[in-house]
Coordinates of C-alpha atoms in Angstrom, one line a residue:
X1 CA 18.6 -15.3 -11.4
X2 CA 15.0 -15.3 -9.9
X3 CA 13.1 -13.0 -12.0
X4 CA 11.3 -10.2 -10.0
X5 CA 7.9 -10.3 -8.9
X6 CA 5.2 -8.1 -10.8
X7 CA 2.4 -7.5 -8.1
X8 CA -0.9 -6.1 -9.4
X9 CA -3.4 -4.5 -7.0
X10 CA -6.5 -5.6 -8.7
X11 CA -10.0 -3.3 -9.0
X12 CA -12.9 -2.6 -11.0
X13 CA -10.7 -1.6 -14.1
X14 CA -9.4 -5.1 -13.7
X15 CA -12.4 -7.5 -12.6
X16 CA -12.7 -8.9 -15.9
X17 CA -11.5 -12.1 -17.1
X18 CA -10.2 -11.6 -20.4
X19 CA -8.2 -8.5 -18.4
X20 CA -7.0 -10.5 -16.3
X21 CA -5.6 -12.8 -18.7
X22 CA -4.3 -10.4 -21.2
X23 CA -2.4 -8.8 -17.8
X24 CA -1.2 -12.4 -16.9
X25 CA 0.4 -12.8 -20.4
X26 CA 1.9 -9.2 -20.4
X27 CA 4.0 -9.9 -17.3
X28 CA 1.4 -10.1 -13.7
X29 CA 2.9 -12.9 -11.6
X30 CA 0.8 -11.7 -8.5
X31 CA -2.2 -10.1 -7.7
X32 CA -2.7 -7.9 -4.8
X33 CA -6.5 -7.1 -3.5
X34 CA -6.4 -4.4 -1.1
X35 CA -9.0 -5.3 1.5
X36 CA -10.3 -2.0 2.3
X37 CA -11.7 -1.5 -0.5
X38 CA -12.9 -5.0 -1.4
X39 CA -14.9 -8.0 0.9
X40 CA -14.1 -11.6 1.2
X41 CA -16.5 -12.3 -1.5
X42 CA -14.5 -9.8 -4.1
X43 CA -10.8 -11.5 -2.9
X44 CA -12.4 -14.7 -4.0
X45 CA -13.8 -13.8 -6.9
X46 CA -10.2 -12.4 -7.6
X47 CA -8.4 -15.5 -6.7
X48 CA -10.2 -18.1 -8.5
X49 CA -10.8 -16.1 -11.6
X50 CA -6.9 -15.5 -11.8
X51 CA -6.3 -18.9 -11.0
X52 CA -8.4 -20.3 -14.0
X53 CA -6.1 -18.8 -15.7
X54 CA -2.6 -20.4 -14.4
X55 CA -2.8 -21.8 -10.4
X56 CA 0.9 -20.8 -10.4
X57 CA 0.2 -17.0 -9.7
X58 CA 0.2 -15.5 -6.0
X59 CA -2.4 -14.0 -4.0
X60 CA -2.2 -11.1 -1.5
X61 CA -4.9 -10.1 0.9
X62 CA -4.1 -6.9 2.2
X63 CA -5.5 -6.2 5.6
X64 CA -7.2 -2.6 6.2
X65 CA -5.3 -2.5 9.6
X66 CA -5.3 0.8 11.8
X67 CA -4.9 3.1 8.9
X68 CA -7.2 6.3 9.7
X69 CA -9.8 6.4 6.7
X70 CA -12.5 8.3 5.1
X71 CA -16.4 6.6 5.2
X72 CA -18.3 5.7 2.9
X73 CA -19.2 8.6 0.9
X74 CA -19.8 9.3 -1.8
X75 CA -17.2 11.5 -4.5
X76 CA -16.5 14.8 -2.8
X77 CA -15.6 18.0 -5.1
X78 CA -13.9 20.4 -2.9
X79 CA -11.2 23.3 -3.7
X80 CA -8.7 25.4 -2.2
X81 CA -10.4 27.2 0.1
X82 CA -13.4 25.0 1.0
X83 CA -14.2 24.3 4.5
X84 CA -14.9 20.5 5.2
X85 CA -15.2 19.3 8.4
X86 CA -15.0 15.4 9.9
X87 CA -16.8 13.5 11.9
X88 CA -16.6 10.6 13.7
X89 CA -20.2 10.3 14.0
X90 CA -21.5 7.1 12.4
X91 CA -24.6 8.9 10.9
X92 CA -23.1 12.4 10.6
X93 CA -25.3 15.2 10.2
X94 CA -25.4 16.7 6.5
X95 CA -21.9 18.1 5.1
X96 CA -20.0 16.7 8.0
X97 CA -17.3 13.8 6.5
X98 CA -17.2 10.5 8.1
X99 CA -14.1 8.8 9.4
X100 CA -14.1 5.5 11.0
X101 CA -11.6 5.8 13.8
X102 CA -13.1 7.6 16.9
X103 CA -9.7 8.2 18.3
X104 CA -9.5 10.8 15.2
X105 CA -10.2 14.3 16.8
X106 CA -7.5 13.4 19.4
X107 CA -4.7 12.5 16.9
X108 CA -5.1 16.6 15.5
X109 CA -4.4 19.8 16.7
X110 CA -5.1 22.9 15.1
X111 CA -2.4 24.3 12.3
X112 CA -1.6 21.0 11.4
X113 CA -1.6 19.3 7.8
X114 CA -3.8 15.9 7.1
X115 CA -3.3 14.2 3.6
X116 CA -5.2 12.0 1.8
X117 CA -5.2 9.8 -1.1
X118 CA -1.6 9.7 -1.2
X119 CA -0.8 13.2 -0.8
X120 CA -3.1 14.6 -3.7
X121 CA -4.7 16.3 -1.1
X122 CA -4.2 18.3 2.2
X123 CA -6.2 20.0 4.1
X124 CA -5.1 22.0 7.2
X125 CA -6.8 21.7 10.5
X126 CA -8.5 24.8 11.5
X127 CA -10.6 24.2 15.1
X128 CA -11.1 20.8 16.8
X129 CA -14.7 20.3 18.2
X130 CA -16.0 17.5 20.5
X131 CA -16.1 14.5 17.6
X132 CA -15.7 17.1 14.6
X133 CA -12.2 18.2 13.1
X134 CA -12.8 21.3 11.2
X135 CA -10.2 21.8 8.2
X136 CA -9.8 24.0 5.2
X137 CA -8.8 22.8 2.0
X138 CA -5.1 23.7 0.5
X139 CA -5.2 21.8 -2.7
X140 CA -7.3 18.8 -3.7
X141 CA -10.0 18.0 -6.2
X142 CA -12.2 15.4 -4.5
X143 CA -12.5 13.6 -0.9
X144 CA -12.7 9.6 -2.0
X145 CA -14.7 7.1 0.0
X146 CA -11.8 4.7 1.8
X147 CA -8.9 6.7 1.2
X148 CA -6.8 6.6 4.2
X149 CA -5.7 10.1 6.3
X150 CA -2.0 10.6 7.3
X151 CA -2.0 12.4 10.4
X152 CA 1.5 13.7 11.5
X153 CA 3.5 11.9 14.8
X154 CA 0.3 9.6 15.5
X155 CA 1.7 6.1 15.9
X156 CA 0.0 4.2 18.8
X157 CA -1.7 1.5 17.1
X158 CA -3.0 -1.8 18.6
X159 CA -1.1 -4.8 16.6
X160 CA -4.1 -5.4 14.9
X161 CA -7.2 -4.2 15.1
X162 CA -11.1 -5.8 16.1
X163 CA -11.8 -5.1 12.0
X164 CA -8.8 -7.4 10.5
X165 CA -9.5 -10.0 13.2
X166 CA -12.8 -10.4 12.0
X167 CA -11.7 -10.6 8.3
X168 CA -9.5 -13.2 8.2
X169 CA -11.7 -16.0 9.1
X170 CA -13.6 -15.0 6.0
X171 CA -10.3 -14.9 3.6
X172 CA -10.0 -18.7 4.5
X173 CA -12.0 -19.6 1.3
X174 CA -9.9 -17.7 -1.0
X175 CA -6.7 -19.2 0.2
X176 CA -4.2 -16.5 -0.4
X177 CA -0.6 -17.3 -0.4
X178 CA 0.0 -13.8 1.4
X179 CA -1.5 -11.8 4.0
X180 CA 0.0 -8.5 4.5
X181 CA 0.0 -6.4 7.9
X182 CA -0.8 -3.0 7.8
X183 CA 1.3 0.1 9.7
X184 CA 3.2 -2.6 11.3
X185 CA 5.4 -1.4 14.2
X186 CA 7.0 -3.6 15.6
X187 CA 7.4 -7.6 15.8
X188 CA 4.5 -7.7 17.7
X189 CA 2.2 -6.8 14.8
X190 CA 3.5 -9.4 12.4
X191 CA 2.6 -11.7 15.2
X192 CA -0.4 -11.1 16.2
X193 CA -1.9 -11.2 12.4
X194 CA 0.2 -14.7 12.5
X195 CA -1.9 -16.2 15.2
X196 CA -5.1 -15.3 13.9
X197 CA -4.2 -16.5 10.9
X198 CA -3.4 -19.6 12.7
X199 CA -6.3 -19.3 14.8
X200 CA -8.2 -19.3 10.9
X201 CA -6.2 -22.5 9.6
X202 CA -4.8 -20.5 7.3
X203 CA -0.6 -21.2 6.5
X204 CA -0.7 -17.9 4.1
X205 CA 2.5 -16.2 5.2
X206 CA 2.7 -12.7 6.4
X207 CA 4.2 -9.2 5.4
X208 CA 4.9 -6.6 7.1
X209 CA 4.3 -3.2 5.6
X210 CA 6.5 -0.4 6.7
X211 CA 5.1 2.7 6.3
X212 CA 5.5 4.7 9.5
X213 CA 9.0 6.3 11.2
X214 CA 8.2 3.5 14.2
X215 CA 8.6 0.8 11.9
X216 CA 11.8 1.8 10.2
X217 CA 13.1 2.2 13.7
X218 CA 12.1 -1.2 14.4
X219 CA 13.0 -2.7 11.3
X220 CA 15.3 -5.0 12.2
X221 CA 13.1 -6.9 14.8
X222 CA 10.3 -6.9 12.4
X223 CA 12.5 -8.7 9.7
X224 CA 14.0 -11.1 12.1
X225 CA 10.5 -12.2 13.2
X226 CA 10.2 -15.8 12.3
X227 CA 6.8 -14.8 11.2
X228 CA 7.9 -12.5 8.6
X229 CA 7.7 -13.6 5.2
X230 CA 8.6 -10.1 4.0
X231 CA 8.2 -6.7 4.0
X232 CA 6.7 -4.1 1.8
X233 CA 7.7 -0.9 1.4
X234 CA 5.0 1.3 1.2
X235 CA 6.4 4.3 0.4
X236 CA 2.7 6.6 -0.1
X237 CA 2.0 6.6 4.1
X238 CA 5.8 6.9 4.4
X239 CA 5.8 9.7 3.0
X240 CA 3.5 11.3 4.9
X241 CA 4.1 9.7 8.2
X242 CA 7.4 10.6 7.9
X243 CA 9.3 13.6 6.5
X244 CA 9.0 13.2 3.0
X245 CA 12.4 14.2 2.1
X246 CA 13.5 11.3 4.4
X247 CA 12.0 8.9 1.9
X248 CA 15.2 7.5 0.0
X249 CA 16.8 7.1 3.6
X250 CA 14.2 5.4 5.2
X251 CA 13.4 2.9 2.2
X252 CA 17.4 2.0 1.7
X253 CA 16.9 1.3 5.8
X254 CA 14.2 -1.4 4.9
X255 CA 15.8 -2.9 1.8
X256 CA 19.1 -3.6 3.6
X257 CA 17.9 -4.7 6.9
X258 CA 15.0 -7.1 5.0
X259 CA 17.9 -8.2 2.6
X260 CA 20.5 -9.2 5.6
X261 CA 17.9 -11.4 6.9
X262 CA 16.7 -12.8 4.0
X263 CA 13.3 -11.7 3.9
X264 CA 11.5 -10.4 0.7
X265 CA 11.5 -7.0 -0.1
X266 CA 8.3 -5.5 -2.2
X267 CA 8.6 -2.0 -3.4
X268 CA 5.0 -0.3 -3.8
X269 CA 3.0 3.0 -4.5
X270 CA 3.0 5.0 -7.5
X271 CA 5.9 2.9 -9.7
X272 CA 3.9 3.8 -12.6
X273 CA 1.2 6.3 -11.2
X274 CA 1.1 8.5 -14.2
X275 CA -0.3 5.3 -16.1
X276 CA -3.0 5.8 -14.8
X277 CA -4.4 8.2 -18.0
X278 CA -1.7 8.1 -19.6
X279 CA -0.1 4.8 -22.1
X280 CA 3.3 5.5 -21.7
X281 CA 5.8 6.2 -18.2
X282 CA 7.6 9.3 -17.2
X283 CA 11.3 9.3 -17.2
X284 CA 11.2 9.5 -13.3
X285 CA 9.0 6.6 -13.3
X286 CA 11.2 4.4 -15.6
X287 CA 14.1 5.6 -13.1
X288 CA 12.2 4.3 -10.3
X289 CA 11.6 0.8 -11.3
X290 CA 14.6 0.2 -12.5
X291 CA 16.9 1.2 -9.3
X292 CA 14.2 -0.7 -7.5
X293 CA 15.5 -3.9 -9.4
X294 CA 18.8 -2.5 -9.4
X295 CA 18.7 -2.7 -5.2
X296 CA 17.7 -5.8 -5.1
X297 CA 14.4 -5.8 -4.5
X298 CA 12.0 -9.1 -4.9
X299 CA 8.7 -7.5 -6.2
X300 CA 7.7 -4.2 -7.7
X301 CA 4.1 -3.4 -7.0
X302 CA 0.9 -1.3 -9.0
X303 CA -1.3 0.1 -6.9
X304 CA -4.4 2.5 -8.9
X305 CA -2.6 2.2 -12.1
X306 CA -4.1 -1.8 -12.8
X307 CA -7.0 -1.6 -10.2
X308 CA -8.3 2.0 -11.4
X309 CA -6.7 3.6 -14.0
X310 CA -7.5 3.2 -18.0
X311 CA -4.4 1.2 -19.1
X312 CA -4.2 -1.9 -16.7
X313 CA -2.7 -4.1 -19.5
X314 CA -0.6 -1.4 -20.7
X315 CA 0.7 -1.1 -17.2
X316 CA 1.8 -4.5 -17.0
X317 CA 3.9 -4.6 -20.2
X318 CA 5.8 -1.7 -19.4
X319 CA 6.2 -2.7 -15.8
X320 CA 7.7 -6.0 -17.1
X321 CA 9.8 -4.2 -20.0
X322 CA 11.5 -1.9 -17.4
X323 CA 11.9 -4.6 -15.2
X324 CA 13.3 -7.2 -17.9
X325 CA 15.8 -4.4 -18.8
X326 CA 17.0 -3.7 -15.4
X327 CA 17.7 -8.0 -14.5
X328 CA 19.5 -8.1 -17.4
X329 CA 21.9 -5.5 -16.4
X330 CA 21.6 -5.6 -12.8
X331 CA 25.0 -7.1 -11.8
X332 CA 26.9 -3.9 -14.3
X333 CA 24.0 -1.8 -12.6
X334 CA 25.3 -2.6 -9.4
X335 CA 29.0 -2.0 -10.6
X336 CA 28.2 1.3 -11.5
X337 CA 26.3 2.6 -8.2
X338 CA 29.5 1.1 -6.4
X339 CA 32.4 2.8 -8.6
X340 CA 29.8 6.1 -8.6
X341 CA 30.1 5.7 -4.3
X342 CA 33.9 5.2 -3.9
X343 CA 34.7 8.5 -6.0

């Protein structure tokens, strides 16, 4: 039985060596670097320091792709309330919030709900203006350079944008054994990262991450792409993207198509979120794991909890405990779900 794959996005909590090794002996078999928050220079620095320490572990660049994001800013309090408004402006006037898509103010309409950083915050759109959405805050502590902005039913993405194009050239040093495709939607975007990743010299192989209602509908011609290696199931834009409460449903789509055609199946976002203060998992949280490995899946993935949060080692031991647990039981696991469905 191939033991699953423990995939750890990797940040400032985790730059250092002697972190990275301690995660590597608690359990880390990959390690993720999310590429909008990090340069070519940081993915390398990443891959060869991890690589000192065994050349057997995996690399994953993940591509910024189309996602709609916050600028560069820096740390914004804000409260219930609190009017903020958005610009697409590259040099926006004072107050005003940069984002870097200039197709944003179209994507909105008043009434509407954007979230951010996962869903930790919304903010509700009050007025549209030229180049300037103007929201009011519904519950939120901070505005976080980078984080990405779920806007409801917007969908029309190019297969891959001017930005990734650019970047993967520069990951050629690095040599990462995976490149993953952002907000893919159909085959076409696993395709078109493939060629440029041809076009690079690179043979890293691509997945596809599924985090939009478009690309569960099209799941099945994603995962019988010849150029997908995989998919990931990125279940924080899902959420969003989607209906929420549609989550379950739409990841059990994913896993079983991905799994019929052989492809591998990551599960990702917020496995062990609470980890990220705190040295020990909710209940929910060991649940989650767990029926992760139970369904089959080939990698579970960390996202803040190893790159930002206080307990990156931590995180790794208990990620591989749950998961150690749930292989060795996972055929009676199984058992049960199926005598559980026939009743």
């Amino acid at each position: 039985m191939n033991a699953t794959d423990i995939v750890c996005t990797v940040g400032p909590m985790s730059s250092r060596s002697y972190i990275l090794r301690e995660m590597r002996l608690a359990g880390m078999t990959s390690v993720r670097v999310n590429m909008a928050h990090a340069s070519a220079r940081d993915l390398l620095y990443f891959a060869s320091r991890v690589r000192a320490i065994t050349p057997r572990i995996k690399v994953l660049a993940d591509l910024p792709g189309p996602k709609i994001r916050i600028g560069d800013i820096q740390p914004r309090k804000i409260a219930p309330g609190m009017q903020v408004s958005f610009t697409t402006e590259q040099h926006p006037h004072l107050g005003r919030i940069p984002v870097g898509f200039a197709g944003f103010p179209s994507c909105v309409s008043p009434g509407e709900v954007l979230h951010t950083d996962d869903g930790r915050t919304a903010l509700e759109v009050k007025e549209v203006q030229g180049n300037e959405v103007h929201c009011e805050v519904l519950f939120g502590e901070w505005l976080l350079p980078r984080k990405g902005i779920n806007c409801p039913g917007e969908e029309d993405f190019d297969p891959i944008t001017a930005e990734d194009e650019a970047l993967i050239p520069q990951l050629k040093a690095a040599e990462p054994q995976y490149v993953a495709a952002s907000f893919v939607q159909s085959a076409e975007g696993v395709l078109a990262v493939r060629r440029a990743l041809d076009g690079a010299g690179m043979p890293a192989d691509v997945l596809a991450k599924i985090e939009t209602p478009h690309g569960v509908e099209h799941i099945r011609e994603i995962v019988e792409c010849d150029a997908t290696a995989g998919v990931i199931v990125a279940r924080g834009d899902l959420a969003y993207e989607a209906e929420r409460a549609e989550l379950l449903h739409n990841a059990l789509r994913v896993i079983l198509e991905a799994k019929r055609a052989g492809k591998l199946v990551i599960m990702a976002t917020q496995m062990l979120d609470s980890m990220v203060r705190e040295r020990v998992p909710t209940r929910a949280e060991i649940f989650d794991v767990s029926l992760a490995v139970a369904l089959g899946c080939d990698g579970v993935m960390t996202s803040n909890e190893t790159a930002e949060g206080s307990n990156p080692v931590e995180t790794v031991k208990v990620m591989r405990e749950i998961v150690s647990a749930a292989e060795g039981r996972r055929e009676e696991l199984r058992s049960l779900m199926q005598e559980i469905f026939a009743l």
